[in-house]
Amino acid sequence: MNPTPPLGTHAAIPKPALDQVLGALRDAGYTLVGPKVADGAIVYGEITGIADLPVGWTAEQEAGRYRLRPGVPGRLFGFAVGPHAPKRYLYPSTATLFRTRRTAEGFEVLPGEEAAPRYALVGVRACDLAAIAIQDRVFLDGPAPDPHYRARREAAFLLAVNCLEPGGTCFCASTRTGPRCTTGFDLALTELDEVLLVEVGSEAGAAMLAAADWRPASAFELTRARRALAEAEGRMGRTMDVRDLPDLLYERLDHPRWEAVAARCLSCANCTMVCPTCFCADVVDTSDLTGGEAARVRVWDSCFNHEFSYVFGGHLRPNIRARYRQWLTHKLATWIDQYGVLGCVGCGRCITWCPAAIDLTEELAAIRGGEPT
Amino acid sequence: MSMTAVGPVPPAPHPLQPHAARLVTVTPEAPGIATYVFELADPALRARYAFAPGQFNMLFLPGIGECAISLSSDAGEPGRLAHTVRAVGSVTRAIARLRPGDAIGLRGPYGSPWPVDRLRGRDLILVAGGIGLAPLRPVVYHLIRHRPAFGRVQLLIGARVPADLLFVSEYQAWRAAEIEVIETVDRADETWTGRVGVVPVLFYQLRPDPRRTAVLTCGPEIMMRFVVYEALARRIPRDAIYLSLERNMKCAVAVCGRCQYGPFFLCKDGPVLSYDRVEPFFSVEEY
Ligand SMILES: Cc1cc2nc3c(=O)[nH]c(=O)nc-3n(C[C@H](O)[C@H](O)[C@H](O)COP(=O)(O)OP(=O)(O)OC[C@H]3O[C@@H](n4cnc5c(N)ncnc54)[C@H](O)[C@@H]3O)c2cc1C
Ligand code: SF4
Ligand code: SF4
């Protein structure tokens, strides 16, 4: 058995030793979830070890375009984020809030979810850590903390990865949410050519790292990691000027650009589904055929959906112009008033996965009045 | 960050779970509108429950759904929870089919109240359109209970047709408590001898003192727009005009995101907001 590293340790392990850490997590009762190749993309799914990771793969990302291609052979994490965010494990797209059963007096209320799953999320990037911190505020700091989110969140282990190869639509350097993982992880990896550097962020992380043959990282290795991260910061595919937000957008709610983007936007809601911070939901009712048992189910919703703004008498945002404006002003303006931070962590997913290739950094730049920087 | 405990995490009751309640009485008010008085089933909860004028509850029927309905009763009598409901869709129509004794789910109260305590000593103009009188009725009851603490009170009520006027049988008692009730209808019928015209027009006959007057309004947004216009034209300050706004709402605890109005969640920061806070958004088309 190896010694348990203290908090804040920068350790180094041979790449194959990552399997020892993953094995320890599995033995501790975690379900391992990590990046893997499926359906032509790098998505999140259950993994058993290194062999399931997209080893040697990377992806080209541009507005409205995503293409897998071979990357550096042997590289475990040589890609940026794909369409899935950790959100789908901490705040699943469907959750039964509670159930009801008919009784002689009326009805009784029964719990909805069984015990929360314990996920070890592998390969979480800095932008997604920032997104998790944001969703913590949404679900845990509000007037009524959400017990479903809390249970999954407290049970989760976050094995983060520093991004050395930002994607074509990334701009976390602009939103100051990456590419380095600074907080909120149990363990954070930096992948160098022959070793993995591991930073210990929690007691739980230390306990898991103790399963691997670790040694302290050398000064040389740490310098290389720092240089690689600084270089990555300069290679972001996009930038976004976040100055003067939120006021800039509040002053320009009538800007003609809203009309122009609405002419291209399909209101398909893809951007909100892939976004790691978007949290809007609907609550729907299901019941069995007799009506004796029923459930209230929360499902992801989107401000791009027609029904979202329905009140008796009509839809308040019948036009795409108003919906796109609602989305972008929420992300980049009202979010700051609500939660004290931008609602965008610069992950670029909404740009990549928009079928109309709409790029929020371009839209903001146009509304700001200058050319995209 | 993870906690060290390993093992399944037991479920906790969800804040969206309703409390059991029972329908006590139904009072028809107007075509399609009735007042339903509910009583919480749990005596301990009933004793603890308190609300302020302008707040609302979420009313739930299993398998059908849930909706936001304002409390329309006297906050001084919190054991009697009256809700005046217009049947417009699946939940509200199902409420209309309930009989006394039937079970319903109820959770609340939610939302920001009318700032009645801060308005002590002021003249008040209350402006209600249609069902918008329901969330203002607890203000009327509050004023009656504390009448000497307030100056002149005028209550402007608008309805589409005379039969739609709510709580008509109470107007006499309100007037007796020195609340000037002024009604108007959009369209008169043969029974009607009163005023005809939209509510904001009633402002023409008021001479409010802008330094001491506050306006509280609830009704269709288009009506409130004109109310704001008339109030501002009479130099009533922006922060003395209060609106109760309405948006689609599913959770009432600021997580479903649907009731956002600019930076505000209307379930938590609203529904009652002063005009100075909503002004940047109030005149934006389709906001
Ligand atoms: C703070 C607040 C207070 C309210 N107070 C009252 C009141 O005192 N009396 C009253 O009759 N009505 C009130 N309403 C409106 C009432 O909530 C809607 O009429 C009701 O939600 C319609 O639901 P439904 O299932 O019958 O209709 P459907 O058309 O079947 O509704 C479908 C869904 O749309 C949403 N929805 C539809 N209309 C509205 C609306 N106007 N406001 C918010 N969500 C809506 C609801 O989420 C509902 O679940 C209030 C609304 C809000 C936001
Ligand atoms: S911006 Fe793009 S992804 Fe978002 S709704 Fe419009 S078309 Fe869909
Ligand atoms: S708005 Fe787009 S770039 Fe920003 S966090 Fe959401 S998906 Fe990522």
XYZ file of C-alpha atoms and ligand atoms in Angstrom:
729
model
C 0.000 0.000 0.000
C 1.224 3.471 -0.869
C 1.181 6.377 1.574
C -1.838 8.693 1.414
C -0.792 12.001 -0.163
C -1.677 15.169 1.759
C -4.182 17.677 0.346
C -2.666 19.889 -2.311
C -0.041 17.337 -3.279
C 1.171 17.394 -6.850
C 1.905 13.758 -7.582
C 3.014 11.894 -10.673
C 1.863 8.443 -11.753
C 2.661 6.358 -14.820
C -0.291 6.496 -17.236
C -1.299 2.847 -16.741
C -1.580 3.523 -12.995
C -4.723 5.526 -13.693
C -6.410 2.130 -13.837
C -5.428 1.605 -10.195
C -7.213 4.825 -9.241
C -10.265 3.886 -11.307
C -10.248 0.414 -9.736
C -10.142 1.940 -6.253
C -13.108 4.140 -7.127
C -15.038 1.123 -8.338
C -14.155 -0.794 -5.186
C -15.404 2.160 -3.127
C -18.820 1.748 -4.735
C -18.661 4.379 -7.462
C -20.088 3.948 -10.934
C -17.371 5.159 -13.301
C -18.492 7.615 -15.957
C -16.052 9.030 -18.445
C -15.410 10.066 -22.033
C -15.724 7.400 -24.695
C -16.226 7.229 -28.419
C -19.810 6.518 -29.423
C -22.001 7.619 -32.339
C -19.192 9.534 -33.979
C -18.450 11.739 -31.002
C -16.698 11.714 -27.643
C -19.544 11.381 -25.170
C -19.922 10.469 -21.527
C -20.840 6.922 -20.625
C -20.037 4.179 -18.173
C -16.418 3.049 -18.403
C -14.433 0.329 -16.682
C -10.900 1.600 -17.218
C -8.368 3.311 -19.460
C -9.191 0.978 -22.336
C -12.635 2.569 -22.676
C -11.262 6.125 -22.980
C -10.930 7.706 -26.450
C -7.199 6.917 -26.449
C -5.492 8.623 -29.377
C -8.647 10.390 -30.536
C -9.401 14.056 -30.829
C -12.153 16.111 -32.426
C -12.323 19.104 -34.738
C -14.907 21.590 -33.601
C -16.245 24.570 -35.463
C -19.562 26.389 -35.465
C -22.147 23.758 -36.381
C -19.463 21.149 -36.998
C -17.892 18.301 -35.024
C -15.621 15.658 -36.492
C -13.678 12.906 -34.781
C -10.165 12.375 -36.028
C -7.045 10.578 -34.870
C -4.936 12.668 -32.531
C -1.646 12.011 -30.749
C -1.238 8.223 -30.408
C -1.551 7.047 -26.812
C -2.954 10.342 -25.547
C -5.731 9.676 -23.000
C -7.315 13.125 -22.855
C -6.217 14.848 -26.062
C -9.605 16.385 -26.853
C -11.891 19.141 -25.620
C -15.448 18.727 -24.364
C -18.031 16.794 -26.388
C -21.814 17.231 -26.394
C -22.325 15.741 -22.937
C -21.688 17.627 -19.728
C -21.584 16.241 -16.173
C -24.973 17.944 -15.803
C -26.715 14.844 -17.131
C -25.489 12.837 -14.122
C -26.023 15.428 -11.380
C -29.228 16.916 -12.806
C -30.626 14.198 -15.071
C -32.930 15.156 -17.921
C -35.820 13.286 -16.275
C -36.443 12.880 -12.556
C -39.502 11.770 -10.622
C -40.023 14.394 -7.929
C -42.667 12.418 -6.058
C -45.482 9.962 -6.667
C -49.048 9.896 -5.404
C -51.410 7.031 -4.663
C -55.185 7.322 -4.297
C -56.532 6.585 -0.820
C -59.954 6.658 0.841
C -59.276 10.209 2.126
C -57.846 11.524 -1.121
C -54.251 10.724 -1.952
C -50.937 10.091 -0.277
C -47.551 11.380 -1.401
C -44.692 8.912 -1.866
C -41.010 9.611 -2.548
C -39.972 9.850 -6.185
C -36.326 8.843 -6.441
C -34.732 5.842 -4.886
C -31.239 6.223 -3.428
C -29.037 8.481 -5.545
C -26.368 6.805 -7.681
C -22.725 7.451 -6.743
C -20.891 8.599 -9.827
C -17.182 9.061 -10.244
C -17.030 11.528 -13.121
C -13.779 11.068 -14.995
C -12.258 13.690 -17.274
C -14.282 16.689 -16.081
C -12.817 19.880 -17.542
C -12.310 23.238 -15.846
C -15.292 24.763 -17.663
C -17.505 21.955 -16.395
C -16.217 22.342 -12.840
C -17.209 25.995 -13.100
C -20.598 24.910 -14.457
C -21.078 22.534 -11.528
C -20.255 25.355 -9.115
C -22.932 27.425 -10.866
C -25.541 24.676 -10.671
C -24.683 24.285 -6.976
C -25.845 27.865 -6.523
C -28.978 27.290 -8.576
C -30.056 24.097 -6.842
C -28.588 24.400 -3.361
C -28.499 28.118 -2.522
C -32.062 28.991 -3.560
C -35.147 29.269 -1.384
C -35.670 25.480 -1.369
C -32.521 23.374 -1.889
C -33.143 20.477 -4.254
C -32.644 17.162 -2.414
C -32.220 15.155 -5.634
C -29.402 17.345 -6.857
C -27.864 17.465 -3.409
C -27.842 13.678 -3.051
C -26.181 13.122 -6.426
C -23.797 16.019 -5.966
C -22.613 14.986 -2.506
C -22.192 11.403 -3.658
C -20.136 12.340 -6.720
C -16.371 12.056 -7.097
C -14.854 14.511 -9.570
C -11.717 13.366 -11.364
C -10.856 16.447 -13.376
C -8.472 16.983 -16.294
C -6.590 20.128 -17.207
C -7.121 21.053 -20.863
C -3.948 21.161 -22.913
C -5.721 20.931 -26.265
C -8.593 23.428 -26.316
C -11.150 22.972 -29.073
C -12.026 25.221 -31.962
C -15.040 26.650 -30.170
C -13.549 26.957 -26.660
C -13.182 30.317 -24.915
C -12.798 29.519 -21.217
C -9.769 31.813 -21.113
C -12.171 34.715 -21.820
C -14.699 33.673 -19.179
C -11.857 32.922 -16.719
C -13.122 29.421 -16.058
C -10.218 27.446 -17.536
C -8.237 25.798 -18.953
C -6.713 24.939 -15.551
C -8.824 23.289 -12.858
C -8.333 25.452 -9.783
C -11.021 24.287 -7.385
C -13.940 21.929 -6.917
C -12.230 18.645 -7.836
C -11.209 15.584 -5.885
C -8.278 14.848 -8.185
C -7.063 16.827 -11.207
C -4.871 15.303 -13.904
C -2.436 16.944 -16.269
C -1.390 14.624 -19.062
C 2.274 14.942 -20.047
C 3.852 12.688 -22.673
C 4.824 9.844 -20.379
C 3.241 10.562 -16.986
C 0.054 11.893 -15.463
C 0.452 14.667 -12.917
C -2.217 14.459 -10.244
C -3.239 17.302 -7.955
C -5.036 16.246 -4.778
C -8.114 18.400 -4.085
C -9.877 16.468 -1.317
C -9.455 13.764 1.312
C -11.501 11.436 -0.849
C -9.143 12.151 -3.742
C -6.110 11.473 -1.578
C -7.559 8.127 -0.503
C -8.110 7.077 -4.115
C -4.693 8.227 -5.296
C -3.130 6.099 -2.556
C -4.197 3.060 -4.587
C -1.689 4.010 -7.313
C 2.085 3.990 -7.288
C 2.492 7.722 -6.943
C 5.536 9.842 -6.302
C 5.870 13.591 -5.868
C 5.969 15.387 -9.208
C 9.368 16.848 -10.070
C 9.936 20.560 -10.463
C 10.688 19.914 -14.123
C 7.359 18.146 -14.645
C 5.455 20.924 -12.906
C 7.130 23.540 -15.072
C 6.231 21.620 -18.206
C 2.615 21.359 -17.081
C 2.473 25.072 -16.338
C 3.948 25.932 -19.737
C 1.572 23.606 -21.537
C -1.398 25.214 -19.773
C -0.201 28.732 -20.523
C 0.191 27.739 -24.135
C -3.269 26.179 -24.210
C -4.699 29.409 -22.867
C -3.358 31.174 -25.918
C -4.818 28.634 -28.341
C -8.520 29.034 -27.635
C -10.626 28.759 -30.785
C -12.814 31.678 -29.722
C -12.652 34.748 -27.526
C -15.418 36.726 -25.894
C -15.216 40.258 -24.600
C -17.115 40.106 -21.303
C -16.597 43.753 -20.318
C -19.625 45.897 -19.389
C -21.917 42.934 -18.925
C -24.728 42.939 -17.886
C -25.465 46.616 -18.672
C -24.405 46.345 -22.296
C -27.203 43.875 -23.047
C -29.842 45.609 -20.917
C -29.251 48.706 -23.005
C -29.547 46.814 -26.272
C -32.699 44.740 -25.909
C -33.958 46.388 -29.084
C -30.755 45.884 -31.106
C -31.411 44.887 -34.744
C -29.017 41.955 -34.362
C -31.716 40.031 -32.457
C -33.816 40.083 -35.588
C -30.871 38.966 -37.733
C -29.972 36.006 -35.529
C -33.650 35.030 -35.303
C -33.715 34.678 -39.077
C -31.094 31.909 -38.795
C -32.034 30.279 -35.458
C -34.270 27.222 -35.793
C -35.360 27.393 -32.140
C -34.341 23.741 -31.885
C -33.109 24.118 -28.277
C -29.875 22.190 -28.943
C -27.829 24.997 -27.402
C -29.693 24.797 -24.115
C -29.569 20.995 -24.004
C -25.775 20.856 -24.425
C -25.083 23.831 -22.157
C -23.625 22.722 -18.825
C -25.246 25.561 -16.883
C -28.755 25.748 -18.413
C -31.213 24.484 -15.812
C -34.731 25.393 -16.945
C -37.292 22.655 -16.511
C -40.866 21.629 -17.018
C -42.815 19.479 -14.601
C -45.193 16.996 -16.177
C -47.788 14.674 -14.717
C -48.047 11.010 -15.522
C -50.629 8.569 -14.271
C -51.518 4.931 -14.721
C -54.635 3.995 -16.651
C -56.888 3.904 -13.592
C -55.557 7.210 -12.284
C -54.838 5.511 -8.950
C -51.105 6.162 -9.160
C -49.547 9.304 -10.527
C -46.162 10.969 -10.595
C -44.729 14.447 -11.031
C -41.747 14.284 -13.298
C -39.257 17.064 -13.896
C -37.829 17.195 -17.402
C -35.295 19.549 -18.977
C -36.974 22.331 -20.845
C -35.715 25.229 -22.885
C -36.518 28.902 -23.339
C -36.526 28.082 -27.063
C -39.604 25.876 -26.691
C -42.935 27.393 -27.641
C -44.762 26.273 -24.471
C -42.099 27.660 -22.179
C -43.611 31.142 -21.992
C -47.264 30.101 -22.249
C -49.750 31.791 -19.995
C -53.499 31.771 -20.397
C -54.221 34.110 -23.240
C -51.108 33.469 -25.268
C -47.422 32.793 -25.619
C -45.349 35.651 -24.319
C -42.418 34.973 -26.641
C -44.087 33.857 -29.846
C -41.110 34.905 -31.977
C -37.615 33.433 -32.131
C -36.183 36.911 -31.775
C -37.570 37.150 -28.245
C -36.464 33.627 -27.375
C -32.880 33.996 -28.559
C -32.718 37.313 -26.742
C -34.057 35.670 -23.590
C -31.430 32.943 -23.812
C -28.437 35.147 -24.516
C -29.390 37.846 -22.031
C -29.904 35.180 -19.392
C -26.505 33.605 -20.045
C -24.576 36.851 -20.271
C -26.504 39.431 -18.259
C -29.361 38.524 -15.923
C -27.375 35.504 -14.678
C -24.842 37.913 -13.203
C -27.609 39.638 -11.250
C -29.046 36.313 -10.144
C -25.925 34.362 -9.219
C -23.040 36.817 -9.266
C -21.277 35.162 -12.214
C -21.672 34.801 -15.965
C -24.004 31.969 -16.975
C -21.514 30.978 -19.646
C -18.332 29.063 -18.817
C -16.880 29.235 -22.331
C -17.177 25.537 -23.155
C -18.236 26.223 -26.749
C -20.777 23.406 -26.891
C -23.647 25.603 -28.016
C -21.506 26.840 -30.913
C -20.428 23.381 -32.053
C -23.842 21.766 -31.734
C -25.956 24.512 -33.288
C -27.301 23.194 -36.594
C -27.414 26.768 -37.858
C -23.786 27.442 -36.811
C -24.818 30.349 -34.609
C -21.931 31.483 -32.442
C -22.758 33.433 -29.285
C -19.325 35.069 -29.239
C -20.066 36.487 -32.674
C -23.564 37.555 -31.682
C -22.296 39.350 -28.597
C -19.544 41.025 -30.600
C -22.084 42.211 -33.158
C -24.377 43.558 -30.448
C -21.403 45.226 -28.826
C -20.845 46.936 -32.133
C -17.315 45.943 -33.038
C -15.997 43.162 -35.214
C -15.581 39.732 -33.604
C -12.233 39.889 -31.825
C -16.512 17.901 -3.852
C -17.344 14.493 -2.546
C -18.112 13.591 1.027
C -16.296 10.664 2.516
C -19.410 8.635 3.417
C -19.887 5.729 1.071
C -23.211 3.981 0.511
C -26.606 4.816 -0.917
C -27.932 8.291 -0.194
C -31.476 8.083 1.155
C -34.120 10.232 -0.546
C -35.379 13.346 1.222
C -38.858 14.822 0.722
C -38.785 17.092 -2.285
C -39.698 20.778 -1.727
C -42.139 20.442 -4.596
C -44.174 17.921 -2.598
C -47.529 19.397 -1.617
C -49.247 19.251 1.745
C -52.616 17.546 2.020
C -55.539 19.971 2.195
C -59.306 19.754 1.921
C -61.858 21.942 0.189
C -64.160 23.524 2.770
C -66.422 25.870 0.797
C -66.960 27.074 -2.745
C -68.451 30.490 -3.509
C -69.285 31.277 -7.140
C -68.113 34.805 -7.973
C -68.654 35.271 -11.704
C -69.038 33.065 -14.770
C -66.092 30.637 -14.643
C -64.725 32.143 -11.427
C -65.246 30.884 -7.878
C -63.572 31.253 -4.506
C -62.377 28.027 -2.902
C -61.522 27.886 0.777
C -59.038 25.154 1.689
C -57.904 23.880 5.038
C -54.592 22.117 5.601
C -55.128 18.572 6.872
C -52.277 18.601 9.382
C -53.328 20.639 12.458
C -49.724 21.497 13.340
C -49.068 22.835 9.856
C -52.379 24.699 9.926
C -51.335 26.413 13.144
C -47.978 27.386 11.664
C -49.140 28.551 8.252
C -49.032 32.321 7.764
C -49.104 34.495 4.661
C -48.937 38.136 3.665
C -51.221 39.960 1.190
C -50.091 39.309 -2.404
C -48.542 35.894 -1.805
C -49.678 32.756 -3.584
C -49.897 28.997 -3.172
C -49.264 26.179 -5.610
C -52.410 24.045 -5.866
C -51.985 20.452 -6.997
C -54.260 17.688 -8.226
C -52.659 14.257 -8.781
C -52.277 13.229 -12.389
C -53.501 16.640 -13.578
C -50.950 19.199 -12.480
C -50.251 22.211 -10.392
C -50.717 25.953 -10.711
C -50.021 29.228 -8.951
C -53.049 30.843 -7.310
C -52.987 33.929 -5.107
C -54.434 33.921 -1.651
C -57.540 36.102 -1.764
C -58.507 35.939 1.909
C -57.643 37.886 5.027
C -54.053 37.287 6.123
C -55.303 37.952 9.652
C -57.202 34.659 9.435
C -54.537 32.296 8.101
C -56.441 29.109 8.914
C -58.890 29.903 6.114
C -57.080 29.824 2.813
C -59.254 31.341 0.100
C -58.241 31.203 -3.556
C -60.270 32.849 -6.263
C -59.764 30.843 -9.407
C -60.697 31.433 -13.007
C -61.122 28.139 -14.848
C -58.994 28.433 -17.971
C -57.092 25.166 -18.410
C -56.490 21.681 -17.103
C -55.771 22.349 -13.415
C -58.064 25.295 -12.931
C -60.947 23.415 -14.610
C -60.287 20.396 -12.404
C -60.417 22.678 -9.360
C -63.781 23.888 -10.605
C -65.055 20.276 -10.425
C -64.088 19.817 -6.746
C -66.757 19.396 -4.071
C -66.436 20.371 -0.410
C -64.537 17.617 1.380
C -62.389 16.776 -1.660
C -58.629 16.511 -1.266
C -56.115 18.834 -2.902
C -52.367 19.371 -2.552
C -51.180 22.787 -1.453
C -47.766 24.309 -0.871
C -46.748 27.851 -0.079
C -46.984 30.655 0.592
C -44.593 31.957 -2.037
C -43.582 35.284 -3.462
C -43.117 38.872 -2.427
C -46.095 40.532 -0.729
C -47.544 43.991 -1.293
C -45.456 46.212 1.009
C -48.390 47.198 3.215
C -46.268 47.881 6.281
C -43.964 50.234 4.427
C -46.972 52.091 3.038
C -48.405 53.103 6.391
C -49.396 56.742 6.453
C -49.719 56.951 2.659
C -52.661 57.489 0.342
C -53.263 54.396 -1.755
C -54.702 53.806 -5.175
C -55.423 50.136 -5.807
C -56.135 49.261 -9.423
C -57.515 45.835 -10.311
C -58.467 44.367 -13.642
C -60.547 41.168 -13.783
C -59.130 38.332 -11.680
C -56.408 40.805 -10.605
C -58.695 41.867 -7.769
C -58.084 38.476 -6.089
C -54.496 39.171 -4.917
C -55.513 42.713 -3.927
C -58.410 41.619 -1.701
C -56.060 40.703 1.189
C -54.756 44.286 0.954
C -58.321 45.582 1.332
C -58.806 43.388 4.412
C -55.500 44.595 5.814
C -56.512 48.219 5.276
C -59.842 47.625 6.984
C -58.073 46.099 9.980
C -55.614 48.985 10.169
C -57.690 51.743 8.624
C -56.438 54.674 10.766
C -52.852 53.903 9.765
C -53.519 54.853 6.137
C -54.626 58.004 4.349
C -57.110 58.162 1.524
C -57.724 54.819 -0.155
C -59.242 54.474 -3.617
C -59.929 51.122 -5.206
C -60.448 51.123 -8.969
C -61.992 47.941 -10.301
C -62.431 47.030 -13.932
C -64.221 44.087 -15.500
C -65.168 43.218 -19.047
C -68.905 43.039 -18.319
C -70.933 43.661 -15.140
C -71.332 39.947 -14.413
C -67.519 39.617 -14.243
C -67.127 42.044 -11.326
C -65.734 40.095 -8.371
C -66.727 40.298 -4.715
C -69.557 42.775 -5.440
C -71.436 41.825 -2.281
C -68.535 43.122 -0.206
C -68.204 46.577 -1.777
C -70.683 48.074 0.662
C -68.655 46.928 3.653
C -65.485 48.216 2.014
C -67.092 51.604 1.412
C -68.276 51.656 5.012
C -64.613 51.290 5.986
C -63.833 54.411 3.935
C -62.391 52.710 0.940
C -63.637 54.510 -2.167
C -64.652 51.734 -4.518
C -64.990 52.855 -8.124
C -66.054 50.235 -10.673
C -66.107 50.317 -14.411
C -66.926 47.814 -17.145
C -65.692 47.591 -20.702
C -69.161 46.759 -21.987
C -72.409 47.607 -20.210
C -75.628 45.621 -20.306
C -79.261 46.606 -19.513
C -78.682 46.195 -15.734
C -75.711 48.535 -15.650
C -76.026 52.153 -14.622
C -72.402 52.718 -13.639
C -69.281 53.747 -15.528
C -68.230 52.298 -18.852
C -64.624 52.298 -20.042
C -61.266 50.758 -19.258
C -59.820 51.096 -15.744
C -56.924 53.457 -16.402
C -59.470 56.049 -17.543
C -60.714 56.202 -13.955
C -57.455 57.951 -13.172
C -58.721 61.063 -14.956
C -60.963 61.875 -12.016
C -58.283 61.373 -9.360
C -56.167 64.187 -7.976
C -53.521 62.225 -6.114
C -50.849 64.000 -4.109
C -47.710 62.512 -5.685
C -45.685 62.928 -2.494
C -47.949 60.712 -0.439
C -49.575 58.361 -2.899
C -48.642 54.797 -3.800
C -50.251 52.722 -6.540
C -50.795 48.955 -6.262
C -51.975 47.259 -9.421
C -52.751 43.785 -10.693
C -54.460 42.882 -13.917
C -53.707 42.189 -17.559
C -50.253 43.510 -18.473
C -51.696 45.880 -21.051
C -53.904 47.415 -18.370
C -50.954 47.771 -15.980
C -49.006 49.526 -18.734
C -51.663 52.223 -18.899
C -51.911 52.404 -15.126
C -48.177 53.059 -14.930
C -48.493 55.674 -17.640
C -51.301 57.476 -15.822
C -49.532 57.271 -12.479
C -46.277 58.635 -13.886
C -48.228 61.402 -15.625
C -49.437 62.397 -12.158
C -45.826 62.474 -10.930
C -46.203 59.464 -8.670
C -42.624 58.230 -8.220
C -41.515 55.018 -9.942
C -40.722 53.338 -6.650
C -44.220 54.045 -5.335
C -45.909 52.076 -8.113
C -46.212 48.353 -7.387
C -47.194 45.731 -9.953
C -48.060 42.077 -9.523
C -46.659 40.320 -12.583
C -47.442 36.924 -13.976
C -45.356 34.448 -15.949
C -45.531 30.738 -16.589
C -44.516 29.034 -13.388
C -43.845 25.402 -12.507
C -41.815 25.226 -9.309
C -42.294 28.456 -7.307
C -38.820 27.991 -5.778
C -36.663 29.602 -8.497
C -35.343 26.471 -10.169
C -37.638 25.845 -13.140
C -36.478 29.116 -14.678
C -39.772 29.805 -16.425
C -40.978 32.817 -14.465
C -37.878 34.877 -15.151
C -38.500 38.510 -15.871
C -35.156 40.135 -16.529
C -33.042 39.319 -13.488
C -36.096 38.507 -11.376
C -37.670 35.180 -10.638
C -41.287 36.206 -10.228
C -41.919 33.357 -7.786
C -39.224 34.588 -5.416
C -38.401 38.248 -6.193
C -41.987 38.846 -7.398
C -44.802 38.624 -8.181
C -45.014 42.078 -6.583
C -42.250 44.398 -7.795
C -41.939 48.153 -7.798
C -41.923 49.826 -11.175
C -38.429 51.304 -10.794
C -37.051 47.748 -10.776
C -38.933 46.453 -13.794
C -38.832 49.579 -15.931
C -35.924 48.461 -18.189
C -37.961 45.441 -19.267
C -41.525 46.629 -18.937
C -41.823 48.285 -22.304
C -39.653 45.820 -24.242
C -41.721 43.959 -26.786
C -42.263 40.232 -26.059
C -40.087 40.295 -22.985
C -48.119 34.475 -9.030
C -49.364 34.061 -9.755
C -50.585 34.221 -9.132
C -51.756 33.814 -9.776
N -52.950 33.993 -9.132
C -54.089 33.575 -9.724
C -55.348 33.687 -9.066
O -55.438 34.184 -7.943
N -56.446 33.233 -9.708
C -56.385 32.684 -10.943
O -57.433 32.290 -11.483
N -55.225 32.581 -11.618
C -54.066 32.999 -11.026
N -52.863 32.864 -11.697
C -52.864 32.293 -13.042
C -52.908 30.777 -12.940
O -51.691 30.308 -12.401
C -53.110 30.145 -14.333
O -54.367 30.502 -14.799
C -52.973 28.649 -14.258
O -51.616 28.293 -14.134
C -53.531 27.946 -15.460
O -53.297 26.575 -15.283
P -54.188 25.471 -15.985
O -53.563 24.163 -15.761
O -55.602 25.606 -15.570
O -54.128 25.945 -17.496
P -53.317 25.307 -18.708
O -53.569 26.204 -19.868
O -53.676 23.866 -18.847
O -51.869 25.519 -18.187
C -50.746 24.836 -18.620
C -49.583 25.373 -17.837
O -49.299 26.690 -18.279
C -48.944 27.503 -17.194
N -49.797 28.678 -17.141
C -50.877 28.891 -17.909
N -51.384 30.080 -17.662
C -50.627 30.661 -16.708
C -50.669 31.913 -16.047
N -51.611 32.818 -16.318
N -49.730 32.180 -15.126
C -48.775 31.277 -14.857
N -48.680 30.072 -15.447
C -49.608 29.770 -16.372
C -48.990 26.692 -15.971
O -47.648 26.316 -15.697
C -49.789 25.496 -16.335
O -49.307 24.397 -15.652
C -51.688 33.276 -11.075
C -50.452 33.129 -11.703
C -49.298 33.506 -11.070
C -47.985 33.334 -11.755
S -29.129 29.031 -31.491
Fe -28.756 27.165 -32.733
S -28.850 25.471 -31.231
Fe -29.809 27.262 -30.232
S -32.027 27.079 -30.713
Fe -31.132 28.379 -32.335
S -30.630 26.904 -34.004
Fe -30.935 25.652 -32.122
S -23.577 29.282 -23.337
Fe -22.533 27.902 -24.794
S -20.323 28.240 -24.468
Fe -21.415 29.120 -22.704
S -21.437 27.472 -21.167
Fe -23.370 27.274 -22.324
S -22.896 25.845 -23.998
Fe -20.921 26.503 -23.138
